[in-house]
CSV table of N, CA and C in Angstrom, one decimal:
chain,number,residue,atom,x,y,z
A,761,MET,N,1.0,26.0,20.5
A,761,MET,CA,1.2,25.4,19.4
A,761,MET,C,0.0,25.4,18.5
A,762,GLY,N,0.1,25.9,17.2
A,762,GLY,CA,-1.2,26.2,16.3
A,762,GLY,C,-1.6,24.9,15.9
A,763,ASP,N,-2.9,25.1,15.3
A,763,ASP,CA,-3.4,23.9,14.7
A,763,ASP,C,-2.6,23.4,13.5
A,764,GLU,N,-1.9,24.4,12.7
A,764,GLU,CA,-1.1,23.9,11.6
A,764,GLU,C,0.3,23.3,11.8
A,765,GLU,N,0.8,23.6,13.1
A,765,GLU,CA,1.9,23.0,13.4
A,765,GLU,C,1.4,21.6,14.0
A,766,VAL,N,0.3,21.2,14.5
A,766,VAL,CA,-0.1,20.1,15.0
A,766,VAL,C,-0.3,19.2,13.7
A,767,SER,N,-1.0,19.8,12.6
A,767,SER,CA,-1.3,19.1,11.7
A,767,SER,C,0.2,18.4,10.9
A,768,MET,N,1.0,19.6,11.0
A,768,MET,CA,2.2,19.0,10.1
A,768,MET,C,3.0,18.1,10.9
A,769,GLU,N,3.2,18.0,12.5
A,769,GLU,CA,3.6,16.9,13.0
A,769,GLU,C,3.0,15.8,12.9
A,770,LYS,N,1.6,15.8,12.7
A,770,LYS,CA,0.9,14.6,12.6
A,770,LYS,C,1.1,13.9,11.1
A,771,TYR,N,1.2,14.7,10.0
A,771,TYR,CA,1.4,14.2,8.8
A,771,TYR,C,2.7,13.6,8.8
A,772,VAL,N,3.9,14.4,9.4
A,772,VAL,CA,5.3,13.9,9.3
A,772,VAL,C,5.3,12.5,10.1
A,773,ALA,N,4.6,12.4,11.2
A,773,ALA,CA,4.6,11.0,11.8
A,773,ALA,C,3.9,10.1,10.9
A,774,MET,N,2.7,10.5,10.3
A,774,MET,CA,2.0,9.5,9.4
A,774,MET,C,2.7,9.1,8.3
A,775,HIS,N,3.6,10.0,7.9
A,775,HIS,CA,4.3,9.7,6.6
A,775,HIS,C,5.5,8.9,7.1
A,776,ARG,N,6.0,8.9,8.1
A,776,ARG,CA,7.3,8.3,8.6
A,776,ARG,C,6.7,6.7,8.7
A,777,THR,N,5.6,6.5,9.2
A,777,THR,CA,5.2,5.4,9.4
A,777,THR,C,4.9,4.6,8.2
A,778,LEU,N,4.2,5.3,7.4
A,778,LEU,CA,3.7,4.9,6.1
A,778,LEU,C,4.9,4.4,5.2
A,779,ALA,N,5.8,5.4,5.1
A,779,ALA,CA,7.1,5.1,4.2
A,779,ALA,C,7.7,3.8,4.9
A,780,ALA,N,7.8,3.6,6.1
A,780,ALA,CA,8.6,2.6,6.6
A,780,ALA,C,7.7,1.1,6.3
A,781,ARG,N,6.4,1.3,6.4
A,781,ARG,CA,5.4,0.2,6.0
A,781,ARG,C,5.7,-0.2,4.6
A,782,PHE,N,5.7,0.7,3.7
A,782,PHE,CA,5.7,0.5,2.3
A,782,PHE,C,7.2,0.2,1.8
A,783,GLU,N,8.1,0.3,2.5
A,783,GLU,CA,9.4,-0.2,2.4
A,783,GLU,C,9.2,-1.8,2.7
A,784,SER,N,8.5,-2.1,3.5
A,784,SER,CA,8.5,-3.9,4.0
A,784,SER,C,7.5,-4.2,2.7
A,785,ILE,N,6.8,-3.6,1.9
A,785,ILE,CA,6.0,-4.3,0.9
A,785,ILE,C,6.8,-4.5,-0.3
A,786,MET,N,7.8,-3.6,-0.7
A,786,MET,CA,8.4,-3.8,-2.0
A,786,MET,C,9.0,-5.2,-1.9
A,787,PRO,N,9.8,-5.7,-1.2
A,787,PRO,CA,10.5,-7.1,-1.4
A,787,PRO,C,9.3,-8.2,-1.5
A,788,MET,N,8.2,-7.9,-0.8
A,788,MET,CA,7.0,-8.9,-0.7
A,788,MET,C,6.4,-9.0,-2.0
A,789,LEU,N,6.2,-7.7,-2.7
A,789,LEU,CA,5.6,-7.5,-4.1
A,789,LEU,C,6.4,-8.1,-5.0
A,790,THR,N,7.7,-7.9,-5.0
A,790,THR,CA,8.7,-8.3,-5.8
A,790,THR,C,8.7,-10.0,-5.9
A,791,GLN,N,8.5,-10.7,-4.6
A,791,GLN,CA,8.4,-12.0,-4.5
A,791,GLN,C,7.1,-12.7,-5.0
A,792,VAL,N,6.0,-11.9,-4.9
A,792,VAL,CA,4.7,-12.4,-5.3
A,792,VAL,C,4.7,-12.2,-6.8
A,793,MET,N,5.4,-11.2,-7.2
A,793,MET,CA,5.3,-11.1,-8.9
A,793,MET,C,6.2,-12.1,-9.6
A,794,SER,N,7.3,-12.5,-8.9
A,794,SER,CA,8.4,-13.3,-9.6
A,794,SER,C,8.9,-14.6,-9.0
A,795,ALA,N,8.1,-14.9,-7.8
A,795,ALA,CA,8.9,-16.2,-7.2
A,795,ALA,C,8.0,-17.5,-7.8
A,796,GLU,N,8.7,-18.5,-7.8
A,796,GLU,CA,7.9,-19.8,-8.0
A,796,GLU,C,7.4,-20.3,-6.7
A,797,TYR,N,6.4,-20.5,-6.7
A,797,TYR,CA,5.6,-21.1,-5.5
A,797,TYR,C,5.4,-22.7,-5.6
A,798,HIS,N,6.2,-23.4,-4.7
A,798,HIS,CA,5.7,-24.8,-4.8
A,798,HIS,C,4.5,-25.0,-3.9
A,799,ASP,N,4.4,-24.1,-2.8
A,799,ASP,CA,3.1,-24.4,-2.0
A,799,ASP,C,2.3,-23.2,-1.9
A,800,PRO,N,1.1,-23.4,-2.4
A,800,PRO,CA,-0.1,-22.2,-2.5
A,800,PRO,C,-0.4,-21.6,-1.6
A,801,ASP,N,-0.1,-22.2,-0.3
A,801,ASP,CA,-0.3,-21.5,1.0
A,801,ASP,C,0.7,-20.3,1.3
A,802,VAL,N,1.8,-20.6,1.0
A,802,VAL,CA,3.0,-19.4,1.1
A,802,VAL,C,2.6,-18.5,0.2
A,803,PHE,N,2.2,-18.4,-1.0
A,803,PHE,CA,1.5,-17.5,-1.8
A,803,PHE,C,0.5,-16.7,-1.0
A,804,VAL,N,-0.5,-17.5,-0.5
A,804,VAL,CA,-1.7,-16.8,-0.2
A,804,VAL,C,-1.4,-16.0,1.1
A,805,ASN,N,-0.5,-16.7,1.9
A,805,ASN,CA,0.0,-15.8,3.2
A,805,ASN,C,0.5,-14.6,2.6
A,806,ASN,N,1.5,-14.8,1.8
A,806,ASN,CA,2.3,-13.4,1.3
A,806,ASN,C,1.2,-12.4,0.6
A,807,TYR,N,0.5,-12.8,0.0
A,807,TYR,CA,-0.5,-12.1,-0.6
A,807,TYR,C,-1.3,-11.3,0.2
A,808,GLY,N,-1.9,-12.2,1.2
A,808,GLY,CA,-2.7,-11.6,2.3
A,808,GLY,C,-1.9,-10.5,3.3
A,809,LEU,N,-0.6,-10.6,3.3
A,809,LEU,CA,0.1,-9.6,4.2
A,809,LEU,C,0.4,-8.4,3.1
A,810,LEU,N,0.6,-8.7,1.8
A,810,LEU,CA,0.5,-7.6,1.0
A,810,LEU,C,-0.6,-6.7,0.9
A,811,PHE,N,-1.7,-7.4,0.6
A,811,PHE,CA,-3.0,-6.8,0.7
A,811,PHE,C,-3.3,-5.8,1.9
A,812,ALA,N,-3.0,-6.6,3.1
A,812,ALA,CA,-3.2,-5.8,4.4
A,812,ALA,C,-2.4,-4.5,4.4
A,813,LEU,N,-1.2,-4.6,4.3
A,813,LEU,CA,-0.4,-3.5,4.1
A,813,LEU,C,-0.6,-2.4,3.2
A,814,GLN,N,-1.0,-2.8,2.0
A,814,GLN,CA,-1.5,-1.8,1.0
A,814,GLN,C,-2.8,-1.2,1.3
A,815,GLN,N,-4.0,-1.9,2.1
A,815,GLN,CA,-5.1,-1.1,2.5
A,815,GLN,C,-4.8,-0.2,3.5
A,816,GLU,N,-3.9,-0.6,4.3
A,816,GLU,CA,-3.4,0.6,5.3
A,816,GLU,C,-3.0,1.9,4.8
A,817,GLY,N,-2.2,1.5,3.8
A,817,GLY,CA,-1.8,2.9,3.0
A,817,GLY,C,-3.0,3.6,2.3
A,818,ALA,N,-3.7,2.9,1.7
A,818,ALA,CA,-4.8,3.4,0.9
A,818,ALA,C,-5.9,4.2,2.0
A,819,ARG,N,-5.9,3.6,3.2
A,819,ARG,CA,-6.8,4.1,4.0
A,819,ARG,C,-6.2,5.6,4.4
A,820,SER,N,-4.9,5.7,4.5
A,820,SER,CA,-4.4,6.9,5.0
A,820,SER,C,-4.4,8.1,3.9
A,821,LEU,N,-4.7,7.7,2.4
A,821,LEU,CA,-5.2,8.6,1.3
A,821,LEU,C,-6.4,9.2,1.5
A,822,LYS,N,-7.5,8.5,2.3
A,822,LYS,CA,-8.7,8.9,2.3
A,822,LYS,C,-8.9,10.3,3.3
A,823,ASP,N,-7.8,10.6,4.0
A,823,ASP,CA,-7.8,11.7,4.8
A,823,ASP,C,-7.2,12.8,3.5
A,824,ASP,N,-8.0,13.6,3.4
A,824,ASP,CA,-7.8,14.3,2.0
A,824,ASP,C,-6.8,15.5,2.4
A,825,GLU,N,-6.5,15.9,3.7
A,825,GLU,CA,-5.5,16.7,4.0
A,825,GLU,C,-4.3,16.2,4.0
A,826,PHE,N,-4.1,15.0,4.5
A,826,PHE,CA,-2.7,14.4,4.3
A,826,PHE,C,-2.6,13.8,3.2
A,827,ASP,N,-3.6,13.5,2.1
A,827,ASP,CA,-3.2,13.1,0.9
A,827,ASP,C,-2.6,14.4,0.0
A,828,ALA,N,-3.5,15.5,0.3
A,828,ALA,CA,-2.9,16.8,-0.2
A,828,ALA,C,-1.2,17.2,0.2
A,829,TRP,N,-1.1,16.9,1.6
A,829,TRP,CA,0.1,17.0,1.7
A,829,TRP,C,1.3,16.2,1.4
A,830,LEU,N,0.8,14.9,1.2
A,830,LEU,CA,1.6,13.7,0.5
A,830,LEU,C,2.0,13.9,-1.0
A,831,ARG,N,1.0,14.6,-1.8
A,831,ARG,CA,1.1,14.8,-3.1
A,831,ARG,C,2.3,16.0,-3.2
A,832,ILE,N,2.4,16.9,-2.3
A,832,ILE,CA,3.6,17.8,-2.2
A,832,ILE,C,4.8,17.2,-1.5
A,833,ASN,N,4.7,16.7,-0.7
A,833,ASN,CA,5.9,16.3,0.1
A,833,ASN,C,6.6,15.0,-0.3
A,834,ASP,N,5.9,13.9,-0.7
A,834,ASP,CA,6.3,12.5,-1.1
A,834,ASP,C,5.4,12.1,-2.5
A,835,PRO,N,5.3,12.5,-3.5
A,835,PRO,CA,4.4,12.2,-4.7
A,835,PRO,C,5.0,10.8,-4.9
A,836,ASP,N,6.2,10.4,-4.9
A,836,ASP,CA,6.5,9.0,-5.1
A,836,ASP,C,5.8,7.9,-4.2
A,837,LEU,N,6.0,8.3,-3.0
A,837,LEU,CA,5.3,7.2,-2.0
A,837,LEU,C,3.6,7.1,-2.4
A,838,ARG,N,3.0,8.2,-2.5
A,838,ARG,CA,1.6,8.2,-2.8
A,838,ARG,C,1.4,7.5,-4.1
A,839,MET,N,2.3,7.7,-5.2
A,839,MET,CA,2.0,6.9,-6.5
A,839,MET,C,2.3,5.6,-6.2
A,840,ASN,N,3.3,5.0,-5.4
A,840,ASN,CA,3.3,3.6,-5.1
A,840,ASN,C,2.2,2.9,-4.2
A,841,ILE,N,1.7,3.7,-3.6
A,841,ILE,CA,0.6,3.2,-2.9
A,841,ILE,C,-0.5,3.1,-3.9
A,842,VAL,N,-0.9,4.0,-4.7
A,842,VAL,CA,-2.1,4.0,-5.7
A,842,VAL,C,-1.7,2.7,-6.9
A,843,ALA,N,-0.5,2.9,-7.4
A,843,ALA,CA,-0.3,1.8,-8.2
A,843,ALA,C,-0.2,0.4,-7.8
A,844,THR,N,0.1,0.2,-6.6
A,844,THR,CA,0.0,-1.0,-5.9
A,844,THR,C,-1.3,-1.6,-5.7
A,845,GLY,N,-2.1,-0.6,-5.4
A,845,GLY,CA,-3.5,-0.9,-5.0
A,845,GLY,C,-4.1,-1.5,-6.5
A,846,ILE,N,-3.7,-0.5,-7.5
A,846,ILE,CA,-4.3,-0.8,-8.8
A,846,ILE,C,-3.9,-2.3,-9.1
A,847,GLY,N,-2.9,-2.7,-8.9
A,847,GLY,CA,-2.2,-3.9,-9.5
A,847,GLY,C,-2.8,-5.2,-8.6
A,848,ILE,N,-3.3,-4.7,-7.2
A,848,ILE,CA,-3.8,-5.8,-6.4
A,848,ILE,C,-5.2,-6.0,-6.9
A,849,ARG,N,-6.1,-4.9,-7.4
A,849,ARG,CA,-7.2,-5.0,-7.8
A,849,ARG,C,-7.5,-5.7,-8.9
A,850,ILE,N,-6.5,-5.5,-10.0
A,850,ILE,CA,-6.4,-6.3,-11.2
A,850,ILE,C,-6.4,-7.8,-11.1
A,851,PHE,N,-5.4,-8.0,-10.2
A,851,PHE,CA,-5.1,-9.4,-9.7
A,851,PHE,C,-6.4,-10.1,-9.3
A,852,GLU,N,-6.9,-9.5,-8.2
A,852,GLU,CA,-8.2,-10.0,-7.7
A,852,GLU,C,-9.3,-10.1,-8.6
A,853,ASN,N,-9.4,-9.2,-9.5
A,853,ASN,CA,-10.5,-9.4,-10.5
A,853,ASN,C,-10.1,-10.7,-11.7
A,854,LEU,N,-8.9,-10.7,-12.0
A,854,LEU,CA,-8.5,-11.9,-12.6
A,854,LEU,C,-8.9,-13.2,-11.8
A,855,LEU,N,-8.4,-13.4,-10.6
A,855,LEU,CA,-9.0,-14.5,-9.8
A,855,LEU,C,-10.4,-14.7,-9.6
A,856,ASN,N,-10.9,-13.6,-9.4
A,856,ASN,CA,-12.7,-13.7,-9.3
A,856,ASN,C,-13.3,-14.2,-10.6
A,857,ASN,N,-12.6,-13.6,-11.7
A,857,ASN,CA,-13.2,-14.3,-13.0
A,857,ASN,C,-12.8,-15.7,-13.4
A,858,TYR,N,-11.7,-15.9,-13.1
A,858,TYR,CA,-11.4,-17.5,-13.1
A,858,TYR,C,-11.8,-18.3,-12.2
A,859,ALA,N,-12.2,-17.9,-11.1
A,859,ALA,CA,-13.0,-18.7,-10.2
A,859,ALA,C,-14.5,-19.1,-10.5
A,860,ARG,N,-15.1,-18.2,-11.4
A,860,ARG,CA,-16.5,-18.2,-11.8
A,860,ARG,C,-16.4,-19.0,-13.0
A,861,LYS,N,-15.3,-19.5,-13.5
A,861,LYS,CA,-15.6,-20.5,-14.8
A,861,LYS,C,-15.6,-21.9,-14.3
């Protein structure tokens, strides 16, 4: 088996794992965006899980070859990872600025 075939199998496996993980993020993201929380601990727990899952996705994009493969083979998943990361960073910035006041 050549290096290219090994890389392709590796990327397909990474993609499969990442796609499954990101499917689990979407309901949680919707809940964090729209649910009414009566207990702040529930929100913090959900946000922590969302953050950890998104970080996992972001780490995979640091592999330049996988990132290039994903741009071609599943640009929607890649964009979801990037967009979710941007949203999380915006929210964290808001919280950090609010906490300083």
